[in-house]
Amino acid sequence: SYTAVVRKQWYNAEYGKQWYQRRVRGVRVATISPDGKLIASGSNDHTIRIWDIATKECKLELREHDHVVECVAWAPEGCTPHINEAIITENPRAAKSEGPFLVSGSRDKTIKVFDISTGSCIISLIGHDNWVRQAIFHPSGKFIVSCADDKTLRVWDFKNRRCTKTIAAHEHFVTCLDFHKNGPYVITGSVDQLCKVWECR
């Protein structure tokens, strides 16, 4: 159950400047891969781009979204077997992949999971009624949790491509979420000027 029971973000603007200047339109979000070798960025031009930190080159451009990309997040290593299960559920003949994998959310109201090793969209999740503001993998690796301008927090069983729980989390747009690193808690923030901590078991 999820029961209502406050998140920081920072960035180095100088470091990010070299990447921004290579984009056609504004960058909405950027995040470094767990191994520290890649940067994923989401943009107003509806693209996700994967950058090689060592060479400063764009190695991949993903164009699966139909609107602004609001969020991207790398899958932790523990997600890999569960993502492979999801791939095989959709296509029993598909080969297993070691990734890396990336989840994204967009103003097109969809959430997508990409296999960066192949540049392919392997999972699409549809259900939010407004812009998706953030989507991240649950620490267990089995679920994706998202928030959106439809004021909800949603839990997704991505193996079966379905939403398993919808929570009316706030009175206004839900703009961000994060997991507690050591406890079973999800933190959400909203335009209603509140941060909430949700216990998930």
Short mmCIF file of C-alpha atoms in Angstrom, two decimals:
data_model
loop_
_atom_site.label_atom_id
_atom_site.label_comp_id
_atom_site.label_asym_id
_atom_site.label_seq_id
_atom_site.Cartn_x
_atom_site.Cartn_y
_atom_site.Cartn_z
CA SER A 1 0.00 0.00 0.00
CA TYR A 2 1.03 3.61 -0.52
CA THR A 3 0.34 5.98 2.34
CA ALA A 4 1.07 9.71 2.49
CA VAL A 5 3.33 10.42 5.50
CA VAL A 6 10.60 16.92 1.32
CA ARG A 7 14.06 16.52 -2.60
CA LYS A 8 17.06 18.31 -3.87
CA GLN A 9 18.40 18.67 -7.37
CA TRP A 10 21.54 20.38 -8.51
CA TYR A 11 23.55 20.68 -11.67
CA ASN A 12 26.76 22.19 -12.93
CA ALA A 13 25.77 24.70 -15.57
CA GLU A 14 29.32 25.23 -16.80
CA TYR A 15 29.91 21.53 -17.41
CA GLY A 16 26.63 21.16 -19.26
CA LYS A 17 27.23 24.14 -21.53
CA GLN A 18 29.30 22.23 -24.09
CA TRP A 19 26.46 19.76 -24.59
CA TYR A 20 23.71 22.32 -24.80
CA GLN A 21 25.44 24.22 -27.56
CA ARG A 22 25.29 21.14 -29.77
CA ARG A 23 21.52 20.91 -29.61
CA VAL A 24 18.97 22.40 -31.98
CA ARG A 25 16.50 23.32 -29.24
CA GLY A 26 16.47 23.55 -25.46
CA VAL A 27 17.54 20.62 -23.30
CA ARG A 28 14.95 19.70 -20.66
CA VAL A 29 16.93 17.06 -18.78
CA ALA A 30 20.32 15.35 -18.75
CA THR A 31 21.62 12.46 -16.67
CA ILE A 32 24.86 10.46 -16.47
CA SER A 33 24.84 6.68 -16.89
CA PRO A 34 25.71 4.51 -13.86
CA ASP A 35 29.11 3.62 -15.37
CA GLY A 36 29.91 7.30 -15.94
CA LYS A 37 30.57 6.86 -19.66
CA LEU A 38 27.40 8.26 -21.23
CA ILE A 39 25.01 11.18 -20.88
CA ALA A 40 21.36 10.93 -21.90
CA SER A 41 19.56 14.18 -22.68
CA GLY A 42 15.93 14.94 -23.46
CA SER A 43 14.93 17.96 -25.45
CA ASN A 44 12.22 20.28 -26.70
CA ASP A 45 12.86 18.89 -30.21
CA HIS A 46 11.20 15.61 -29.09
CA THR A 47 14.51 13.70 -29.15
CA ILE A 48 16.60 11.78 -26.69
CA ARG A 49 20.31 11.87 -27.42
CA ILE A 50 23.06 9.70 -26.01
CA TRP A 51 26.45 11.39 -25.65
CA ASP A 52 29.86 9.78 -25.23
CA ILE A 53 31.58 11.68 -22.42
CA ALA A 54 35.08 10.76 -23.57
CA THR A 55 34.64 11.99 -27.16
CA LYS A 56 31.89 14.60 -26.56
CA GLU A 57 30.09 13.14 -29.58
CA CYS A 58 26.42 12.24 -29.95
CA LYS A 59 26.43 8.48 -30.55
CA LEU A 60 22.67 7.91 -30.74
CA GLU A 61 19.51 9.89 -31.45
CA LEU A 62 16.12 8.48 -30.43
CA ARG A 63 12.96 9.87 -32.03
CA GLU A 64 10.13 7.80 -30.57
CA HIS A 65 8.29 10.60 -28.75
CA ASP A 66 5.82 12.98 -30.42
CA HIS A 67 6.30 15.89 -28.02
CA VAL A 68 8.82 17.45 -25.64
CA VAL A 69 10.83 14.92 -23.62
CA GLU A 70 10.48 15.92 -19.97
CA CYS A 71 12.53 13.21 -18.24
CA VAL A 72 15.05 10.43 -18.76
CA ALA A 73 16.50 7.99 -16.23
CA TRP A 74 18.96 5.12 -16.54
CA ALA A 75 17.97 1.66 -15.39
CA PRO A 76 20.05 0.37 -12.47
CA GLU A 77 21.90 -2.89 -13.09
CA GLY A 78 19.34 -4.88 -11.13
CA CYS A 79 16.69 -4.07 -13.72
CA THR A 80 18.41 -5.99 -16.53
CA PRO A 81 16.88 -9.47 -15.92
CA HIS A 82 13.40 -7.98 -15.49
CA ILE A 83 13.70 -5.92 -18.67
CA ASN A 84 14.84 -9.02 -20.55
CA GLU A 85 11.77 -10.84 -19.25
CA ALA A 86 9.64 -8.01 -20.63
CA ILE A 87 11.38 -8.25 -24.01
CA ILE A 88 10.85 -12.01 -24.22
CA THR A 89 7.20 -11.67 -23.14
CA GLU A 90 6.63 -9.47 -26.19
CA ASN A 91 8.86 -11.50 -28.54
CA PRO A 92 9.84 -15.02 -27.38
CA ARG A 93 12.53 -15.20 -30.08
CA ALA A 94 14.24 -12.00 -29.01
CA ALA A 95 17.83 -12.21 -27.78
CA LYS A 96 18.70 -11.10 -24.28
CA SER A 97 20.44 -7.76 -23.93
CA GLU A 98 22.83 -6.33 -21.37
CA GLY A 99 21.68 -2.79 -22.13
CA PRO A 100 22.21 -0.18 -20.90
CA PHE A 101 18.53 0.72 -20.68
CA LEU A 102 16.84 4.10 -20.37
CA VAL A 103 13.30 5.16 -19.42
CA SER A 104 11.79 8.41 -20.67
CA GLY A 105 8.62 10.43 -20.19
CA SER A 106 7.12 13.02 -22.49
CA ARG A 107 4.43 15.60 -23.03
CA ASP A 108 2.93 13.07 -25.46
CA LYS A 109 1.68 11.36 -22.23
CA THR A 110 3.72 8.20 -22.82
CA ILE A 111 6.58 6.44 -21.04
CA LYS A 112 9.13 4.51 -23.09
CA VAL A 113 12.01 2.18 -22.34
CA PHE A 114 14.98 2.02 -24.72
CA ASP A 115 17.76 -0.48 -25.23
CA ILE A 116 20.68 1.85 -25.84
CA SER A 117 22.86 -0.96 -27.23
CA THR A 118 20.49 -1.31 -30.19
CA GLY A 119 18.83 2.11 -30.24
CA SER A 120 15.39 0.50 -30.11
CA CYS A 121 12.26 1.27 -28.11
CA ILE A 122 11.39 -1.98 -26.35
CA ILE A 123 8.49 -0.91 -24.10
CA SER A 124 5.78 1.75 -24.40
CA LEU A 125 3.45 2.55 -21.50
CA ILE A 126 0.24 4.50 -22.08
CA GLY A 127 -2.15 5.66 -19.37
CA HIS A 128 -1.36 9.15 -18.10
CA ASP A 129 -3.90 11.82 -19.05
CA ASN A 130 -1.44 14.71 -19.22
CA TRP A 131 2.27 15.48 -19.58
CA VAL A 132 4.56 12.92 -17.93
CA ARG A 133 6.99 14.83 -15.72
CA GLN A 134 9.14 12.04 -14.33
CA ALA A 135 9.55 8.27 -14.64
CA ILE A 136 12.12 6.14 -12.81
CA PHE A 137 12.74 2.47 -12.12
CA HIS A 138 11.77 1.08 -8.74
CA PRO A 139 14.86 -0.11 -6.81
CA SER A 140 13.60 -3.70 -7.08
CA GLY A 141 13.92 -3.45 -10.85
CA LYS A 142 10.42 -4.82 -11.41
CA PHE A 143 8.43 -1.61 -11.74
CA ILE A 144 8.50 1.90 -13.13
CA VAL A 145 7.00 4.73 -11.07
CA SER A 146 5.87 7.93 -12.77
CA CYS A 147 4.20 11.25 -12.06
CA ALA A 148 2.43 13.68 -14.34
CA ASP A 149 0.38 16.80 -14.80
CA ASP A 150 -2.74 14.65 -14.35
CA LYS A 151 -1.93 14.97 -10.60
CA THR A 152 -1.24 11.26 -10.22
CA LEU A 153 1.54 8.95 -9.12
CA ARG A 154 1.46 5.66 -11.06
CA VAL A 155 3.13 2.29 -10.67
CA TRP A 156 3.76 0.26 -13.84
CA ASP A 157 4.32 -3.45 -14.30
CA PHE A 158 6.44 -2.93 -17.40
CA LYS A 159 6.77 -6.68 -18.10
CA ASN A 160 3.02 -6.83 -18.80
CA ARG A 161 2.77 -3.22 -20.07
CA ARG A 162 0.10 -2.20 -17.58
CA CYS A 163 -0.48 0.28 -14.78
CA THR A 164 -0.99 -1.56 -11.49
CA LYS A 165 -1.72 1.41 -9.23
CA THR A 166 -2.90 4.99 -9.72
CA ILE A 167 -2.75 7.40 -6.79
CA ALA A 168 -4.36 10.85 -6.74
CA ALA A 169 -1.19 12.27 -5.23
CA HIS A 170 -1.64 16.05 -5.30
CA GLU A 171 -4.12 18.83 -5.96
CA HIS A 172 -2.01 20.20 -8.85
CA PHE A 173 0.60 18.99 -11.36
CA VAL A 174 3.02 16.44 -9.90
CA THR A 175 6.39 17.60 -11.20
CA CYS A 176 8.99 15.32 -9.61
CA LEU A 177 9.56 12.11 -7.70
CA ASP A 178 12.42 10.15 -6.21
CA PHE A 179 13.06 7.03 -4.11
CA HIS A 180 14.58 6.97 -0.65
CA LYS A 181 17.90 5.13 -0.92
CA ASN A 182 17.47 3.00 2.20
CA GLY A 183 13.76 2.85 2.97
CA PRO A 184 10.50 1.95 1.19
CA TYR A 185 9.54 5.54 0.41
CA VAL A 186 8.68 7.58 -2.67
CA ILE A 187 8.91 11.38 -2.52
CA THR A 188 6.76 13.56 -4.76
CA GLY A 189 6.70 17.32 -5.37
CA SER A 190 3.94 19.38 -6.90
CA VAL A 191 2.85 22.80 -8.10
CA ASP A 192 0.48 22.73 -5.11
CA GLN A 193 3.60 23.72 -3.09
CA LEU A 194 3.72 20.42 -1.23
CA CYS A 195 6.23 17.60 -1.02
CA LYS A 196 4.86 14.26 0.11
CA VAL A 197 6.47 11.05 1.28
CA TRP A 198 4.67 7.84 0.34
CA GLU A 199 5.33 4.51 2.00
CA CYS A 200 5.35 1.64 -0.48
CA ARG A 201 5.32 -1.99 0.59
#
